[in-house]
Each structure stands twice: as C-alpha cells, then as structure tokens.
PDB file of C-alpha atoms in Angstrom:
ATOM      1  CA  UNK A1335      53.876  83.349  71.100  1.00 67.00           C
ATOM      2  CA  UNK A1336      53.937  87.047  70.294  1.00 69.00           C
ATOM      3  CA  UNK A1337      52.702  87.819  73.806  1.00 66.00           C
ATOM      4  CA  UNK A1338      55.446  85.673  75.369  1.00 61.00           C
ATOM      5  CA  UNK A1339      58.122  87.378  73.254  1.00 56.00           C
ATOM      6  CA  UNK A1340      56.777  90.779  74.233  1.00 53.00           C
ATOM      7  CA  UNK A1341      56.863  89.865  77.925  1.00 63.00           C
ATOM      8  CA  UNK A1342      60.441  88.619  77.640  1.00 61.00           C
ATOM      9  CA  UNK A1343      61.448  91.780  75.780  1.00 52.00           C
ATOM     10  CA  UNK A1344      59.796  93.971  78.425  1.00 52.00           C
ATOM     11  CA  UNK A1345      61.505  92.113  81.277  1.00 49.00           C
ATOM     12  CA  UNK A1346      64.917  92.378  79.627  1.00 47.00           C
ATOM     13  CA  UNK A1347      64.372  96.067  78.869  1.00 41.00           C
ATOM     14  CA  UNK A1348      63.375  96.777  82.472  1.00 42.00           C
ATOM     15  CA  UNK A1349      66.423  94.888  83.693  1.00 42.00           C
ATOM     16  CA  UNK A1350      68.736  96.913  81.449  1.00 41.00           C
ATOM     17  CA  UNK A1351      67.152 100.211  82.488  1.00 43.00           C
ATOM     18  CA  UNK A1352      67.400  99.249  86.156  1.00 41.00           C
ATOM     19  CA  UNK A1353      71.081  98.361  85.885  1.00 49.00           C
ATOM     20  CA  UNK A1354      71.811 101.526  83.902  1.00 47.00           C
ATOM     21  CA  UNK A1355      70.210 103.629  86.632  1.00 50.00           C
ATOM     22  CA  UNK A1356      72.106 101.788  89.366  1.00 52.00           C
ATOM     23  CA  UNK A1357      75.419 102.164  87.511  1.00 55.00           C
ATOM     24  CA  UNK A1358      74.713 105.865  87.005  1.00 69.00           C
ATOM     25  CA  UNK A1359      74.025 106.288  90.720  1.00 79.00           C
ATOM     26  CA  UNK A1360      77.269 104.481  91.565  1.00 83.00           C
ATOM     27  CA  UNK A1361      79.220 106.687  89.172  1.00 91.00           C
ATOM     28  CA  UNK A1362      77.633 109.819  90.620  1.00 91.00           C
ATOM     29  CA  UNK A1363      78.796 108.696  94.046  1.00 93.00           C
ATOM     30  CA  UNK A1364      82.371 108.531  92.755  1.00 95.00           C
ATOM     31  CA  UNK A1365      81.995 111.882  90.975  1.00 95.00           C
ATOM     32  CA  UNK A1366      80.819 113.509  94.204  1.00 95.00           C
ATOM     33  CA  UNK A1367      83.789 112.039  96.072  1.00 95.00           C
ATOM     34  CA  UNK A1368      86.179 113.312  93.414  1.00 95.00           C
ATOM     35  CA  UNK A1369      85.029 116.867  94.117  1.00 94.00           C
ATOM     36  CA  UNK A1370      86.388 116.542  97.660  1.00 94.00           C
ATOM     37  CA  UNK A1371      89.880 115.433  96.571  1.00 94.00           C
ATOM     38  CA  UNK A1372      92.331 118.216  95.794  1.00 90.00           C
ATOM     39  CA  UNK A1373      95.921 118.304  94.583  1.00 85.00           C
ATOM     40  CA  UNK A1374      97.994 121.365  95.378  1.00 74.00           C
ATOM     41  CA  UNK A1375      99.911 122.668  92.373  1.00 59.00           C
ATOM     42  CA  UNK A1376     103.114 122.999  94.412  1.00 53.00           C
ATOM     43  CA  UNK A1377     102.680 119.696  96.224  1.00 48.00           C
ATOM     44  CA  UNK A1378     106.007 118.335  97.454  1.00 48.00           C
ATOM     45  CA  UNK A1379     104.701 114.997  98.822  1.00 47.00           C
ATOM     46  CA  UNK A1380     104.249 116.582 102.244  1.00 45.00           C
ATOM     47  CA  UNK A1381     101.038 116.309 104.219  1.00 45.00           C
ATOM     48  CA  UNK A1382     100.811 119.951 105.227  1.00 45.00           C
ATOM     49  CA  UNK A1383      97.486 120.454 103.467  1.00 51.00           C
ATOM     50  CA  UNK A1384      94.619 117.997 103.598  1.00 64.00           C
ATOM     51  CA  UNK A1385      93.828 116.596 100.142  1.00 83.00           C
ATOM     52  CA  UNK A1386      90.484 115.271 101.388  1.00 91.00           C
ATOM     53  CA  UNK A1387      91.569 111.634 101.438  1.00 95.00           C
ATOM     54  CA  UNK A1388      91.529 111.468 105.246  1.00 94.00           C
ATOM     55  CA  UNK A1389      87.785 112.054 105.340  1.00 95.00           C
ATOM     56  CA  UNK A1390      87.206 109.174 102.920  1.00 95.00           C
ATOM     57  CA  UNK A1391      89.388 106.851 104.973  1.00 95.00           C
ATOM     58  CA  UNK A1392      87.411 107.820 108.068  1.00 96.00           C
ATOM     59  CA  UNK A1393      84.241 106.824 106.193  1.00 96.00           C
ATOM     60  CA  UNK A1394      85.696 103.482 105.095  1.00 97.00           C
ATOM     61  CA  UNK A1395      89.027 102.254 106.446  1.00 97.00           C
ATOM     62  CA  UNK A1396      89.433  99.955 103.411  1.00 98.00           C
ATOM     63  CA  UNK A1397      90.205 103.061 101.362  1.00 98.00           C
ATOM     64  CA  UNK A1398      93.967 103.556 101.076  1.00 97.00           C
ATOM     65  CA  UNK A1399      94.160 106.352  98.526  1.00 97.00           C
ATOM     66  CA  UNK A1400      92.784 108.086  95.457  1.00 97.00           C
ATOM     67  CA  UNK A1401      93.779 107.537  91.834  1.00 98.00           C
ATOM     68  CA  UNK A1402      93.558 110.415  89.360  1.00 97.00           C
ATOM     69  CA  UNK A1403      94.648 110.797  85.735  1.00 97.00           C
ATOM     70  CA  UNK A1404      93.895 114.311  84.533  1.00 94.00           C
ATOM     71  CA  UNK A1405      92.013 114.511  81.253  1.00 95.00           C
ATOM     72  CA  UNK A1406      90.545 111.027  81.670  1.00 96.00           C
ATOM     73  CA  UNK A1407      87.567 109.561  83.502  1.00 95.00           C
ATOM     74  CA  UNK A1408      89.879 107.728  85.884  1.00 97.00           C
ATOM     75  CA  UNK A1409      89.228 109.542  89.161  1.00 97.00           C
ATOM     76  CA  UNK A1410      88.447 106.940  91.804  1.00 98.00           C
ATOM     77  CA  UNK A1411      89.187 105.749  95.325  1.00 98.00           C
ATOM     78  CA  UNK A1412      91.493 102.758  95.719  1.00 98.00           C
ATOM     79  CA  UNK A1413      90.494 100.059  98.187  1.00 98.00           C
ATOM     80  CA  UNK A1414      92.413  97.175  99.751  1.00 98.00           C
ATOM     81  CA  UNK A1415      91.232  94.153 101.738  1.00 98.00           C
ATOM     82  CA  UNK A1416      94.138  91.851 102.522  1.00 96.00           C
ATOM     83  CA  UNK A1417      91.963  89.082 103.977  1.00 96.00           C
ATOM     84  CA  UNK A1418      89.534  89.104 101.017  1.00 97.00           C
ATOM     85  CA  UNK A1419      91.527  90.281  97.965  1.00 97.00           C
ATOM     86  CA  UNK A1420      88.657  90.794  95.481  1.00 97.00           C
ATOM     87  CA  UNK A1421      86.074  92.106  97.934  1.00 98.00           C
ATOM     88  CA  UNK A1422      85.500  95.290  95.898  1.00 98.00           C
ATOM     89  CA  UNK A1423      85.332  93.561  92.534  1.00 97.00           C
ATOM     90  CA  UNK A1424      81.545  94.031  92.605  1.00 96.00           C
ATOM     91  CA  UNK A1425      81.070  96.394  95.554  1.00 96.00           C
ATOM     92  CA  UNK A1426      80.884 100.154  95.797  1.00 96.00           C
ATOM     93  CA  UNK A1427      82.656 102.375  98.312  1.00 97.00           C
ATOM     94  CA  UNK A1428      79.904 101.684 100.868  1.00 96.00           C
ATOM     95  CA  UNK A1429      80.303  97.903 100.522  1.00 97.00           C
ATOM     96  CA  UNK A1430      77.018  97.497  98.639  1.00 95.00           C
ATOM     97  CA  UNK A1431      76.699  95.381  95.490  1.00 95.00           C
ATOM     98  CA  UNK A1432      77.810  97.272  92.405  1.00 95.00           C
ATOM     99  CA  UNK A1433      78.398  95.963  88.910  1.00 92.00           C
ATOM    100  CA  UNK A1434      81.022  98.681  88.457  1.00 95.00           C
ATOM    101  CA  UNK A1435      82.940  97.642  91.544  1.00 96.00           C
ATOM    102  CA  UNK A1436      85.638  99.912  92.961  1.00 97.00           C
ATOM    103  CA  UNK A1437      89.331  99.912  91.969  1.00 98.00           C
ATOM    104  CA  UNK A1438      91.349  97.894  94.454  1.00 98.00           C
ATOM    105  CA  UNK A1439      94.996  97.271  95.183  1.00 98.00           C
ATOM    106  CA  UNK A1440      96.549  93.811  95.129  1.00 98.00           C
ATOM    107  CA  UNK A1441      96.357  92.375  98.630  1.00 97.00           C
ATOM    108  CA  UNK A1442     100.081  91.547  98.568  1.00 97.00           C
ATOM    109  CA  UNK A1443     101.085  95.182  98.147  1.00 97.00           C
ATOM    110  CA  UNK A1444     102.115  97.503 100.943  1.00 95.00           C
ATOM    111  CA  UNK A1445     101.294 101.000  99.702  1.00 94.00           C
ATOM    112  CA  UNK A1446     103.861 102.541 102.051  1.00 92.00           C
ATOM    113  CA  UNK A1447     106.723 100.241 101.175  1.00 92.00           C
ATOM    114  CA  UNK A1448     106.588  98.067  98.074  1.00 96.00           C
ATOM    115  CA  UNK A1449     108.249  98.859  94.755  1.00 96.00           C
ATOM    116  CA  UNK A1450     105.270  97.950  92.589  1.00 98.00           C
ATOM    117  CA  UNK A1451     101.709  98.850  93.546  1.00 98.00           C
ATOM    118  CA  UNK A1452      99.157  96.975  91.435  1.00 98.00           C
ATOM    119  CA  UNK A1453      95.626  98.353  91.106  1.00 98.00           C
ATOM    120  CA  UNK A1454      92.790  96.486  89.359  1.00 98.00           C
ATOM    121  CA  UNK A1455      89.625  97.907  87.842  1.00 97.00           C
ATOM    122  CA  UNK A1456      86.874  96.982  85.380  1.00 96.00           C
ATOM    123  CA  UNK A1457      86.556  98.714  82.040  1.00 95.00           C
ATOM    124  CA  UNK A1458      82.972  99.406  81.065  1.00 94.00           C
ATOM    125  CA  UNK A1459      81.647  99.814  77.521  1.00 89.00           C
ATOM    126  CA  UNK A1460      80.182 103.203  78.393  1.00 91.00           C
ATOM    127  CA  UNK A1461      83.592 104.526  79.423  1.00 92.00           C
ATOM    128  CA  UNK A1462      83.303 104.168  83.192  1.00 93.00           C
ATOM    129  CA  UNK A1463      85.993 102.902  85.574  1.00 96.00           C
ATOM    130  CA  UNK A1464      89.259 101.867  83.855  1.00 97.00           C
ATOM    131  CA  UNK A1465      87.897 102.018  80.289  1.00 97.00           C
ATOM    132  CA  UNK A1466      90.264 104.874  79.438  1.00 97.00           C
ATOM    133  CA  UNK A1467      93.227 102.577  80.063  1.00 98.00           C
ATOM    134  CA  UNK A1468      92.425 100.867  76.765  1.00 97.00           C
ATOM    135  CA  UNK A1469      93.116 104.157  74.999  1.00 97.00           C
ATOM    136  CA  UNK A1470      96.749 103.866  76.094  1.00 97.00           C
ATOM    137  CA  UNK A1471      97.181 101.287  73.368  1.00 96.00           C
ATOM    138  CA  UNK A1472      97.717 104.336  71.173  1.00 95.00           C
ATOM    139  CA  UNK A1473     101.030 106.107  71.777  1.00 93.00           C
ATOM    140  CA  UNK A1474      99.466 109.466  70.919  1.00 94.00           C
ATOM    141  CA  UNK A1475      97.047 109.094  73.844  1.00 96.00           C
ATOM    142  CA  UNK A1476      99.919 108.377  76.210  1.00 94.00           C
ATOM    143  CA  UNK A1477     101.636 111.612  75.224  1.00 92.00           C
ATOM    144  CA  UNK A1478      98.569 113.590  76.298  1.00 95.00           C
ATOM    145  CA  UNK A1479      97.937 111.637  79.530  1.00 97.00           C
ATOM    146  CA  UNK A1480     101.318 110.459  80.785  1.00 95.00           C
ATOM    147  CA  UNK A1481     101.039 111.556  84.419  1.00 97.00           C
ATOM    148  CA  UNK A1482      99.193 109.641  87.143  1.00 98.00           C
ATOM    149  CA  UNK A1483      98.570 110.908  90.669  1.00 97.00           C
ATOM    150  CA  UNK A1484      98.088 108.594  93.629  1.00 97.00           C
ATOM    151  CA  UNK A1485      96.886 110.539  96.660  1.00 96.00           C
ATOM    152  CA  UNK A1486      97.424 109.018 100.110  1.00 95.00           C
ATOM    153  CA  UNK A1487      97.429 110.327 103.691  1.00 93.00           C
ATOM    154  CA  UNK A1488     101.212 110.653 103.309  1.00 91.00           C
ATOM    155  CA  UNK A1489     100.931 113.020 100.354  1.00 92.00           C
ATOM    156  CA  UNK A1490     100.618 112.937  96.579  1.00 94.00           C
ATOM    157  CA  UNK A1491     102.753 110.521  94.594  1.00 95.00           C
ATOM    158  CA  UNK A1492     103.272 111.418  90.952  1.00 97.00           C
ATOM    159  CA  UNK A1493     103.983 108.689  88.408  1.00 97.00           C
ATOM    160  CA  UNK A1494     104.927 108.882  84.745  1.00 96.00           C
ATOM    161  CA  UNK A1495     103.784 106.172  82.322  1.00 96.00           C
ATOM    162  CA  UNK A1496     106.742 104.187  80.986  1.00 95.00           C
ATOM    163  CA  UNK A1497     105.114 101.299  79.145  1.00 96.00           C
ATOM    164  CA  UNK A1498     101.819  99.687  78.150  1.00 97.00           C
ATOM    165  CA  UNK A1499     101.581  95.919  77.686  1.00 97.00           C
ATOM    166  CA  UNK A1500      99.146  93.236  76.645  1.00 97.00           C
ATOM    167  CA  UNK A1501      99.646  90.261  78.937  1.00 97.00           C
ATOM    168  CA  UNK A1502      97.825  87.238  80.340  1.00 96.00           C
ATOM    169  CA  UNK A1503      96.217  87.284  83.760  1.00 96.00           C
ATOM    170  CA  UNK A1504      99.025  85.093  85.117  1.00 96.00           C
ATOM    171  CA  UNK A1505     101.899  87.190  83.762  1.00 97.00           C
ATOM    172  CA  UNK A1506     104.975  87.242  85.994  1.00 96.00           C
ATOM    173  CA  UNK A1507     104.715  91.018  86.403  1.00 97.00           C
ATOM    174  CA  UNK A1508     101.736  90.410  88.692  1.00 97.00           C
ATOM    175  CA  UNK A1509     104.038  88.565  91.106  1.00 95.00           C
ATOM    176  CA  UNK A1510     106.381  91.510  91.343  1.00 96.00           C
ATOM    177  CA  UNK A1511     105.754  93.769  94.311  1.00 95.00           C
ATOM    178  CA  UNK A1512     109.107  94.013  96.111  1.00 92.00           C
ATOM    179  CA  UNK A1513     112.550  94.025  94.509  1.00 86.00           C
ATOM    180  CA  UNK A1514     114.720  91.064  95.468  1.00 86.00           C
ATOM    181  CA  UNK A1515     117.950  91.444  93.537  1.00 92.00           C
ATOM    182  CA  UNK A1516     119.204  93.441  90.578  1.00 93.00           C
ATOM    183  CA  UNK A1517     119.529  90.479  88.226  1.00 94.00           C
ATOM    184  CA  UNK A1518     115.949  89.280  88.645  1.00 94.00           C
ATOM    185  CA  UNK A1519     114.725  92.867  88.300  1.00 94.00           C
ATOM    186  CA  UNK A1520     116.610  93.364  85.023  1.00 93.00           C
ATOM    187  CA  UNK A1521     115.234  90.072  83.691  1.00 94.00           C
ATOM    188  CA  UNK A1522     111.719  91.191  84.555  1.00 95.00           C
ATOM    189  CA  UNK A1523     112.173  94.536  82.808  1.00 94.00           C
ATOM    190  CA  UNK A1524     113.427  92.693  79.712  1.00 94.00           C
ATOM    191  CA  UNK A1525     110.304  90.549  79.845  1.00 95.00           C
ATOM    192  CA  UNK A1526     108.105  93.643  80.057  1.00 95.00           C
ATOM    193  CA  UNK A1527     109.896  95.295  77.150  1.00 93.00           C
ATOM    194  CA  UNK A1528     109.166  92.220  75.040  1.00 95.00           C
ATOM    195  CA  UNK A1529     105.487  92.445  75.968  1.00 95.00           C
ATOM    196  CA  UNK A1530     105.175  96.202  75.562  1.00 95.00           C
ATOM    197  CA  UNK A1531     103.233  98.011  72.864  1.00 96.00           C
ATOM    198  CA  UNK A1532     105.733 100.814  73.322  1.00 94.00           C
ATOM    199  CA  UNK A1533     108.380 101.772  75.874  1.00 91.00           C
ATOM    200  CA  UNK A1534     108.753 105.458  76.617  1.00 86.00           C
ATOM    201  CA  UNK A1535     112.133 105.615  78.354  1.00 73.00           C
ATOM    202  CA  UNK A1536     115.258 103.599  79.066  1.00 69.00           C
ATOM    203  CA  UNK A1537     115.960 105.139  82.464  1.00 78.00           C
ATOM    204  CA  UNK A1538     114.507 102.241  84.438  1.00 88.00           C
ATOM    205  CA  UNK A1539     116.752 101.315  87.337  1.00 91.00           C
ATOM    206  CA  UNK A1540     116.876  98.872  90.177  1.00 93.00           C
ATOM    207  CA  UNK A1541     115.315 100.679  93.129  1.00 92.00           C
ATOM    208  CA  UNK A1542     112.632 102.495  91.128  1.00 95.00           C
ATOM    209  CA  UNK A1543     109.036 102.551  92.351  1.00 96.00           C
ATOM    210  CA  UNK A1544     106.140 101.668  90.053  1.00 97.00           C
ATOM    211  CA  UNK A1545     102.364 101.897  89.871  1.00 98.00           C
ATOM    212  CA  UNK A1546     100.652  99.302  87.670  1.00 98.00           C
ATOM    213  CA  UNK A1547      97.049  99.742  86.540  1.00 98.00           C
ATOM    214  CA  UNK A1548      95.405  96.573  85.242  1.00 98.00           C
ATOM    215  CA  UNK A1549      92.162  95.909  83.377  1.00 98.00           C
ATOM    216  CA  UNK A1550      90.722  93.239  81.079  1.00 96.00           C
ATOM    217  CA  UNK A1551      91.749  93.205  77.408  1.00 95.00           C
ATOM    218  CA  UNK A1552      89.870  90.967  75.000  1.00 92.00           C
ATOM    219  CA  UNK A1553      92.235  90.419  72.085  1.00 93.00           C
ATOM    220  CA  UNK A1554      93.359  87.167  73.728  1.00 94.00           C
ATOM    221  CA  UNK A1555      91.967  84.637  76.193  1.00 95.00           C
ATOM    222  CA  UNK A1556      92.408  85.826  79.788  1.00 95.00           C
ATOM    223  CA  UNK A1557      93.998  88.965  78.385  1.00 96.00           C
ATOM    224  CA  UNK A1558      94.918  91.972  80.452  1.00 98.00           C
ATOM    225  CA  UNK A1559      96.171  95.439  79.628  1.00 98.00           C
ATOM    226  CA  UNK A1560      98.643  96.893  82.090  1.00 98.00           C
ATOM    227  CA  UNK A1561      99.787 100.506  82.222  1.00 98.00           C
ATOM    228  CA  UNK A1562     103.051 100.738  84.148  1.00 97.00           C
ATOM    229  CA  UNK A1563     104.172 104.091  85.528  1.00 97.00           C
ATOM    230  CA  UNK A1564     107.331 105.059  87.415  1.00 96.00           C
ATOM    231  CA  UNK A1565     107.341 107.376  90.404  1.00 96.00           C
ATOM    232  CA  UNK A1566     108.942 110.719  89.626  1.00 92.00           C
TER     233      UNK A1566
END
C-alpha cells in the first residue's frame, strides 16, 4: 500500500513539474514577443513607425494586435478566429496546446469598427495571463494602472479604465459590440453602473469606444470580472 501511494505521489509530482515547465516555456515565448513590441512616447495613432506588431501578424495571421498594461504582467498578443471563437482558449501563439492559452477577442467584434472590443483571457494562480485583472477589484490598484494600450497595424489605441464589474458569463454587456440607439446604450450603461465595484467617471457618452477585458471570477457561479476602458 505504501509503495502504491509512493508511485501515485511520484506520478502526480512529475505531472505537476512537467506542466510547470511547459507553462514557463509558454510564458517565456510571450515575454520574448513583448520585447519586440514598442510604443512611441509621442504616438498619435499614426502608423509612421513600426511597433513590431506587423511581424507578429506575418507569423500568425490570427493575431490582430497586442495588449499592454504598464506596471502589470498583462503584455500579450490578442488573437481572433471568427470561425472557431475559442480556438486559443488552450493554444499558444503557434497553435500548439497550452494550458495558459492566448488572449483572444470575441469573434463578433470588428477591431477596426465596433464600439466595444471584448478580449478574454485566463487568470492563473501564479500571476500569469489576466491574473492582474483581479487586482482591479481594489480602487487603489486602478489609480496606479488606469491606462491600457492596444497596439494594432493601424496604430496605438489608448484606453482609460472607467469601471470594474463582477458579472455572470451571460451578462448583457457581452452582447454589446456595436451601438444601436442612444436609449439602449444609456440603459446598458445604467446596468453596468449597478454591477460596478466602482465607476471612475460620468463622462460616458453615446458614440464612445470601449475595450473590455474579461476573466473568470470565483465569488459566484459562472462569475466573471470585466474591466471596461474607454478610448481616449
């Protein structure tokens, strides 16, 4: 019996070590990519200087941009596969299996057009991927990390966090990508304010553009934490 328990323990330990090494390799791949992505200090959303994103898109056409929040570990490519929405849920940038996955944009979103771009990512216990989003539950953390950059071939879009909410995975905000009319938009903003942990500004207007980052949140069944930012 002792021998059997020892064998089981050894197998589990080897499995954990193997997965840790694989996850570390996947993270290193992202870290190496991040070194190639640059943001000019005086960027004016023009494409005069190459941020490095074009090279990544040439390597994998599913890549549509790069997400960066300075001072956090969130510094990752953003993928999109309209015909297979969750393709990168458990795949790395090179389309190989990865427990970490790669952040991906909602298949319904058009990154060049829509008013609300929704990006999903795992949050890992060791702080990888979107784990830092959970820190936005504290208003003090928001004040230190309120700017989000989304780098695309068309330039760098800068967003400012306006609210953080705990919602369910079927919340109506997830169905919002393109504005339809002012009344429905105002109703949706009221809904979000009711769900918010805090709301940082009242200057939300019909016609604004948003970036929504979503990850799992375990204080409720099928819970999600969403960080909503408005384009500056």
